[in-house]
């Protein structure tokens, strides 16, 4: 048989140019990934604990900053406690979520009025800024409130973030992963609370500062639940939603320490700091919380929650302050 008549043999050798024939590494088992994740979280937790111990030891001569750190940690713990029911409970109704939003707004409004603005006016008079008159005190505190609101407005415009209902805002928001947009939104929300706790301990007597920290912690419990439930509602797993909700409260101890350290360095900064923290919280209430609670047609329940939260914080401030 001539070579031309010989049957062609099938070439079973893989073509190295064919991408589909290239060998790929076997996927890592899910159990191994979970184990790595847990080990990583454990290492991070130990690192945070060690860092906290070093900071606590370094603040032995700064009692107001130490108290602010404890107050901020209490608020972070309250946020963490609020997220835990998401692991077991069903997703809350939109009406329940809006009611909790309103409750948090009411607590923050009362905290602004009774724990920040009024002490700021007293501090401005006591420090004799611009003569210490009522007009001068009002001008200083009013200016600082506006500065606090403007600072949050600038952050809101420049920092990309995503609201649970309003959607994405900020520069280059479309270029970032959605998870981190949520994280930035939560940071914008929680940072003023941490600053308020720190400034409160730097400028108030212990009981009034404790009332402010307790009030913010109380509203952080439903807030943590709402944050975790909202993340669950947009498609994240229960475990990830809870972890991100817990992480959202960690900015409060940092803000508390920063606020107490900066304002505690000079008595003249106290009225400015108290007013600045009040303005930042007022911006969050008006720009973030109230619009979120009114967009689904549950204004009655949101307003009821706001009034209950306001009264509760007012009673706390009066009884403990």
Coordinates of C-alpha atoms in Angstrom, one line a residue:
X1 CA 0.0 0.0 0.0
X2 CA 1.4 3.3 -1.0
X3 CA 1.9 5.9 1.6
X4 CA -0.8 7.9 0.0
X5 CA -3.2 5.1 0.6
X6 CA -2.3 4.6 4.3
X7 CA -5.1 5.6 6.7
X8 CA -4.5 8.8 8.5
X9 CA -3.8 8.3 12.2
X10 CA -5.7 10.6 14.6
X11 CA -3.4 12.9 16.4
X12 CA -4.4 12.6 20.0
X13 CA -1.7 14.9 21.3
X14 CA -3.1 18.1 22.8
X15 CA -2.3 21.3 20.9
X16 CA -0.2 23.5 23.2
X17 CA -1.8 26.5 21.5
X18 CA -5.3 25.4 22.6
X19 CA -6.2 27.1 25.9
X20 CA -8.8 24.5 26.7
X21 CA -6.1 21.8 26.8
X22 CA -4.0 23.5 29.3
X23 CA -3.9 21.9 32.7
X24 CA -5.4 24.0 35.5
X25 CA -4.8 23.8 39.2
X26 CA -7.4 21.9 41.1
X27 CA -9.8 24.2 43.0
X28 CA -9.2 24.8 46.7
X29 CA -11.9 23.0 48.7
X30 CA -14.4 25.2 50.4
X31 CA -13.6 23.8 53.8
X32 CA -9.9 24.9 53.3
X33 CA -11.1 28.4 52.4
X34 CA -13.3 28.6 55.4
X35 CA -10.5 27.5 57.6
X36 CA -8.1 30.1 56.2
X37 CA -10.8 32.7 56.6
X38 CA -11.3 31.8 60.3
X39 CA -7.5 31.7 60.9
X40 CA -7.2 35.1 59.3
X41 CA -10.0 36.6 61.4
X42 CA -8.5 35.1 64.5
X43 CA -5.1 36.7 63.7
X44 CA -6.8 40.0 63.0
X45 CA -8.7 39.8 66.3
X46 CA -5.6 39.1 68.3
X47 CA -3.8 42.0 66.6
X48 CA -6.7 44.3 67.4
X49 CA -6.7 43.1 71.0
X50 CA -2.9 43.7 71.3
X51 CA -3.1 47.1 69.7
X52 CA -6.0 48.0 72.1
X53 CA -4.0 46.9 75.1
X54 CA -1.0 49.1 74.0
X55 CA -3.3 52.1 73.4
X56 CA -5.0 51.6 76.8
X57 CA -1.6 51.4 78.6
X58 CA -0.4 54.6 76.8
X59 CA -3.5 56.5 77.9
X60 CA -2.9 56.0 81.6
X61 CA -2.3 59.8 82.0
X62 CA -5.3 60.8 79.9
X63 CA -8.4 59.9 81.9
X64 CA -10.8 61.7 79.5
X65 CA -9.4 59.9 76.5
X66 CA -9.6 56.6 78.3
X67 CA -13.2 57.2 79.2
X68 CA -13.9 58.2 75.6
X69 CA -12.3 54.9 74.4
X70 CA -14.6 53.0 76.7
X71 CA -17.6 54.9 75.6
X72 CA -16.7 54.3 71.9
X73 CA -16.1 50.6 72.6
X74 CA -19.5 50.4 74.3
X75 CA -21.2 51.8 71.2
X76 CA -19.3 49.4 69.0
X77 CA -20.4 46.5 71.2
X78 CA -24.0 47.7 71.0
X79 CA -23.7 47.7 67.2
X80 CA -22.3 44.2 67.2
X81 CA -25.1 43.0 69.5
X82 CA -27.7 44.5 67.2
X83 CA -26.4 42.5 64.2
X84 CA -26.6 39.1 65.9
X85 CA -30.4 38.5 65.5
X86 CA -29.9 38.6 61.7
X87 CA -28.2 35.2 62.0
X88 CA -31.5 33.6 63.3
X89 CA -34.4 36.0 62.5
X90 CA -36.2 36.5 59.3
X91 CA -35.6 39.6 57.3
X92 CA -37.4 42.5 59.0
X93 CA -40.2 44.2 57.2
X94 CA -39.6 47.6 55.6
X95 CA -42.0 49.1 58.1
X96 CA -39.9 47.8 61.0
X97 CA -36.7 49.0 59.5
X98 CA -38.1 52.5 58.9
X99 CA -39.4 52.6 62.5
X100 CA -35.9 51.7 63.8
X101 CA -34.4 54.3 61.5
X102 CA -36.7 56.9 63.0
X103 CA -35.9 55.8 66.6
X104 CA -32.2 56.3 65.9
X105 CA -32.8 59.7 64.4
X106 CA -34.7 60.7 67.5
X107 CA -32.0 59.6 69.9
X108 CA -29.4 61.5 67.8
X109 CA -31.5 64.6 67.7
X110 CA -31.9 64.7 71.5
X111 CA -28.2 63.9 71.9
X112 CA -27.3 66.9 69.7
X113 CA -29.6 69.3 71.7
X114 CA -29.0 68.2 75.3
X115 CA -25.6 66.6 75.3
X116 CA -23.7 68.7 72.7
X117 CA -25.3 72.1 71.9
X118 CA -26.3 73.1 75.4
X119 CA -22.9 72.1 76.9
X120 CA -21.2 73.9 74.0
X121 CA -23.1 77.2 74.8
X122 CA -22.1 76.8 78.5
X123 CA -18.5 76.2 77.6
X124 CA -18.4 79.2 75.2
X125 CA -19.7 81.5 78.0
X126 CA -17.3 80.0 80.5
X127 CA -14.3 80.5 78.3
X128 CA -15.2 84.1 77.6
X129 CA -14.7 83.8 73.9
X130 CA -15.3 87.2 72.2
X131 CA -16.3 88.6 75.6
X132 CA -18.4 85.6 76.7
X133 CA -21.7 87.2 76.0
X134 CA -24.8 85.3 75.0
X135 CA -24.5 86.6 71.4
X136 CA -20.9 85.6 71.2
X137 CA -21.6 82.1 72.6
X138 CA -24.4 81.6 70.1
X139 CA -22.3 82.8 67.2
X140 CA -19.4 80.5 68.1
X141 CA -21.6 77.4 68.6
X142 CA -23.7 78.3 65.5
X143 CA -20.6 78.7 63.4
X144 CA -19.2 75.4 64.6
X145 CA -22.4 73.6 63.9
X146 CA -22.3 74.9 60.3
X147 CA -18.7 73.8 60.0
X148 CA -19.5 70.3 61.2
X149 CA -22.3 70.0 58.6
X150 CA -20.1 71.4 55.8
X151 CA -17.4 68.9 56.6
X152 CA -19.8 66.0 56.3
X153 CA -21.2 67.5 53.1
X154 CA -17.8 67.6 51.6
X155 CA -17.1 64.0 52.6
X156 CA -20.5 63.0 51.2
X157 CA -19.6 64.6 47.8
X158 CA -16.1 63.3 47.6
X159 CA -16.3 59.9 49.2
X160 CA -18.1 57.3 47.0
X161 CA -20.7 55.4 49.0
X162 CA -24.1 53.7 48.5
X163 CA -27.3 54.2 50.4
X164 CA -29.6 51.2 50.9
X165 CA -32.5 53.0 49.1
X166 CA -31.1 56.1 47.4
X167 CA -28.4 54.2 45.6
X168 CA -24.8 55.3 44.8
X169 CA -23.4 58.8 45.4
X170 CA -20.0 60.4 45.4
X171 CA -17.1 60.6 43.0
X172 CA -16.2 57.5 40.9
X173 CA -18.9 55.4 42.7
X174 CA -19.4 53.2 39.6
X175 CA -15.8 52.1 39.7
X176 CA -15.8 50.5 43.2
X177 CA -17.3 47.3 44.4
X178 CA -20.7 47.6 45.9
X179 CA -19.6 46.2 49.3
X180 CA -17.1 49.0 49.8
X181 CA -19.7 51.6 48.9
X182 CA -21.8 50.3 51.7
X183 CA -18.8 50.4 54.0
X184 CA -18.1 54.0 53.1
X185 CA -21.7 54.9 53.7
X186 CA -21.6 53.3 57.2
X187 CA -18.4 55.1 58.0
X188 CA -20.0 58.4 57.1
X189 CA -22.9 57.6 59.4
X190 CA -20.9 56.3 62.4
X191 CA -17.9 58.7 62.5
X192 CA -19.9 61.7 63.8
X193 CA -21.3 59.4 66.6
X194 CA -17.8 58.5 67.7
X195 CA -16.6 62.1 67.5
X196 CA -19.6 63.1 69.7
X197 CA -18.7 60.6 72.3
X198 CA -15.1 61.7 72.5
X199 CA -15.9 65.4 72.5
X200 CA -18.6 64.7 75.2
X201 CA -16.1 63.1 77.5
X202 CA -13.6 65.9 76.9
X203 CA -16.1 68.6 77.7
X204 CA -18.8 67.3 80.0
X205 CA -18.8 66.0 83.5
X206 CA -18.8 62.2 83.8
X207 CA -22.5 61.6 84.2
X208 CA -23.6 63.8 81.2
X209 CA -20.9 62.2 79.0
X210 CA -22.0 58.8 80.2
X211 CA -25.6 59.7 79.2
X212 CA -24.5 60.7 75.8
X213 CA -22.5 57.4 75.3
X214 CA -25.4 55.3 76.6
X215 CA -27.9 57.1 74.4
X216 CA -25.8 56.5 71.3
X217 CA -25.2 52.9 72.3
X218 CA -29.0 52.4 72.7
X219 CA -29.6 53.6 69.1
X220 CA -26.7 51.6 67.8
X221 CA -28.4 48.3 68.7
X222 CA -31.3 48.8 66.2
X223 CA -28.9 50.5 63.9
X224 CA -26.7 47.5 63.8
X225 CA -29.7 45.3 63.1
X226 CA -30.9 47.5 60.3
X227 CA -27.4 47.6 58.7
X228 CA -27.0 43.9 58.7
X229 CA -30.6 43.3 57.6
X230 CA -30.2 45.7 54.7
X231 CA -27.0 44.0 53.6
X232 CA -28.8 40.7 53.7
X233 CA -31.7 42.1 51.7
X234 CA -29.4 43.2 48.9
X235 CA -28.0 39.7 48.5
X236 CA -25.1 39.2 50.9
X237 CA -25.0 36.1 53.1
X238 CA -26.0 36.2 56.7
X239 CA -22.5 35.7 58.0
X240 CA -21.0 38.4 55.8
X241 CA -23.8 40.8 56.6
X242 CA -23.2 40.3 60.3
X243 CA -19.5 40.7 60.1
X244 CA -19.7 43.8 58.0
X245 CA -22.3 45.2 60.5
X246 CA -20.0 44.5 63.4
X247 CA -17.1 46.1 61.5
X248 CA -19.2 49.2 60.9
X249 CA -19.1 50.0 64.6
X250 CA -15.3 49.9 64.9
X251 CA -15.0 53.4 63.6
X252 CA -16.7 54.8 66.7
X253 CA -13.9 54.0 69.2
X254 CA -11.4 55.6 66.8
X255 CA -13.6 58.7 66.4
X256 CA -14.1 58.9 70.2
X257 CA -10.4 58.8 70.9
X258 CA -9.6 61.4 68.2
X259 CA -12.3 63.7 69.5
X260 CA -11.3 63.5 73.1
X261 CA -7.6 63.9 72.3
X262 CA -8.0 66.9 70.1
X263 CA -10.5 68.8 72.1
X264 CA -9.0 67.9 75.5
X265 CA -5.7 69.7 74.5
X266 CA -7.3 73.1 74.9
X267 CA -10.3 74.5 76.7
X268 CA -10.8 77.0 74.0
X269 CA -11.4 74.3 71.5
X270 CA -14.2 72.7 73.6
X271 CA -17.2 74.8 72.4
X272 CA -16.0 74.5 68.8
X273 CA -15.6 70.7 69.1
X274 CA -19.0 70.2 70.7
X275 CA -20.7 72.3 68.1
X276 CA -18.8 70.6 65.3
X277 CA -19.9 67.2 66.5
X278 CA -23.5 68.4 66.7
X279 CA -23.4 69.7 63.2
X280 CA -22.0 66.5 61.8
X281 CA -24.7 64.5 63.5
X282 CA -27.4 66.8 62.4
X283 CA -26.2 66.4 58.8
X284 CA -26.4 62.6 59.1
X285 CA -29.9 62.8 60.6
X286 CA -31.3 65.1 57.9
X287 CA -29.3 63.8 54.9
X288 CA -29.2 60.1 55.6
X289 CA -31.5 58.7 58.2
X290 CA -34.8 60.6 57.8
X291 CA -34.9 60.4 54.0
X292 CA -34.2 56.7 54.2
X293 CA -37.0 56.2 56.7
X294 CA -39.6 58.1 54.6
X295 CA -39.0 56.7 51.1
X296 CA -41.2 53.6 51.5
X297 CA -44.4 55.4 52.7
X298 CA -43.9 54.6 56.4
X299 CA -43.7 58.2 57.6
X300 CA -46.1 57.6 60.5
X301 CA -44.1 54.8 61.9
X302 CA -40.7 56.5 61.3
X303 CA -42.0 59.7 63.0
X304 CA -43.4 57.7 65.9
X305 CA -40.0 56.0 66.3
X306 CA -38.2 59.4 66.2
X307 CA -40.4 60.9 68.9
X308 CA -39.9 57.9 71.2
X309 CA -36.2 58.0 70.6
X310 CA -36.0 61.7 71.3
X311 CA -38.0 61.4 74.6
X312 CA -35.9 58.4 75.7
X313 CA -32.6 60.3 75.1
X314 CA -34.0 63.4 76.8
X315 CA -34.9 61.4 79.9
X316 CA -31.5 59.7 80.0
X317 CA -29.7 63.1 79.7
X318 CA -31.9 64.6 82.4
X319 CA -31.6 61.7 84.8
X320 CA -27.9 61.1 84.4
X321 CA -26.7 64.6 83.6

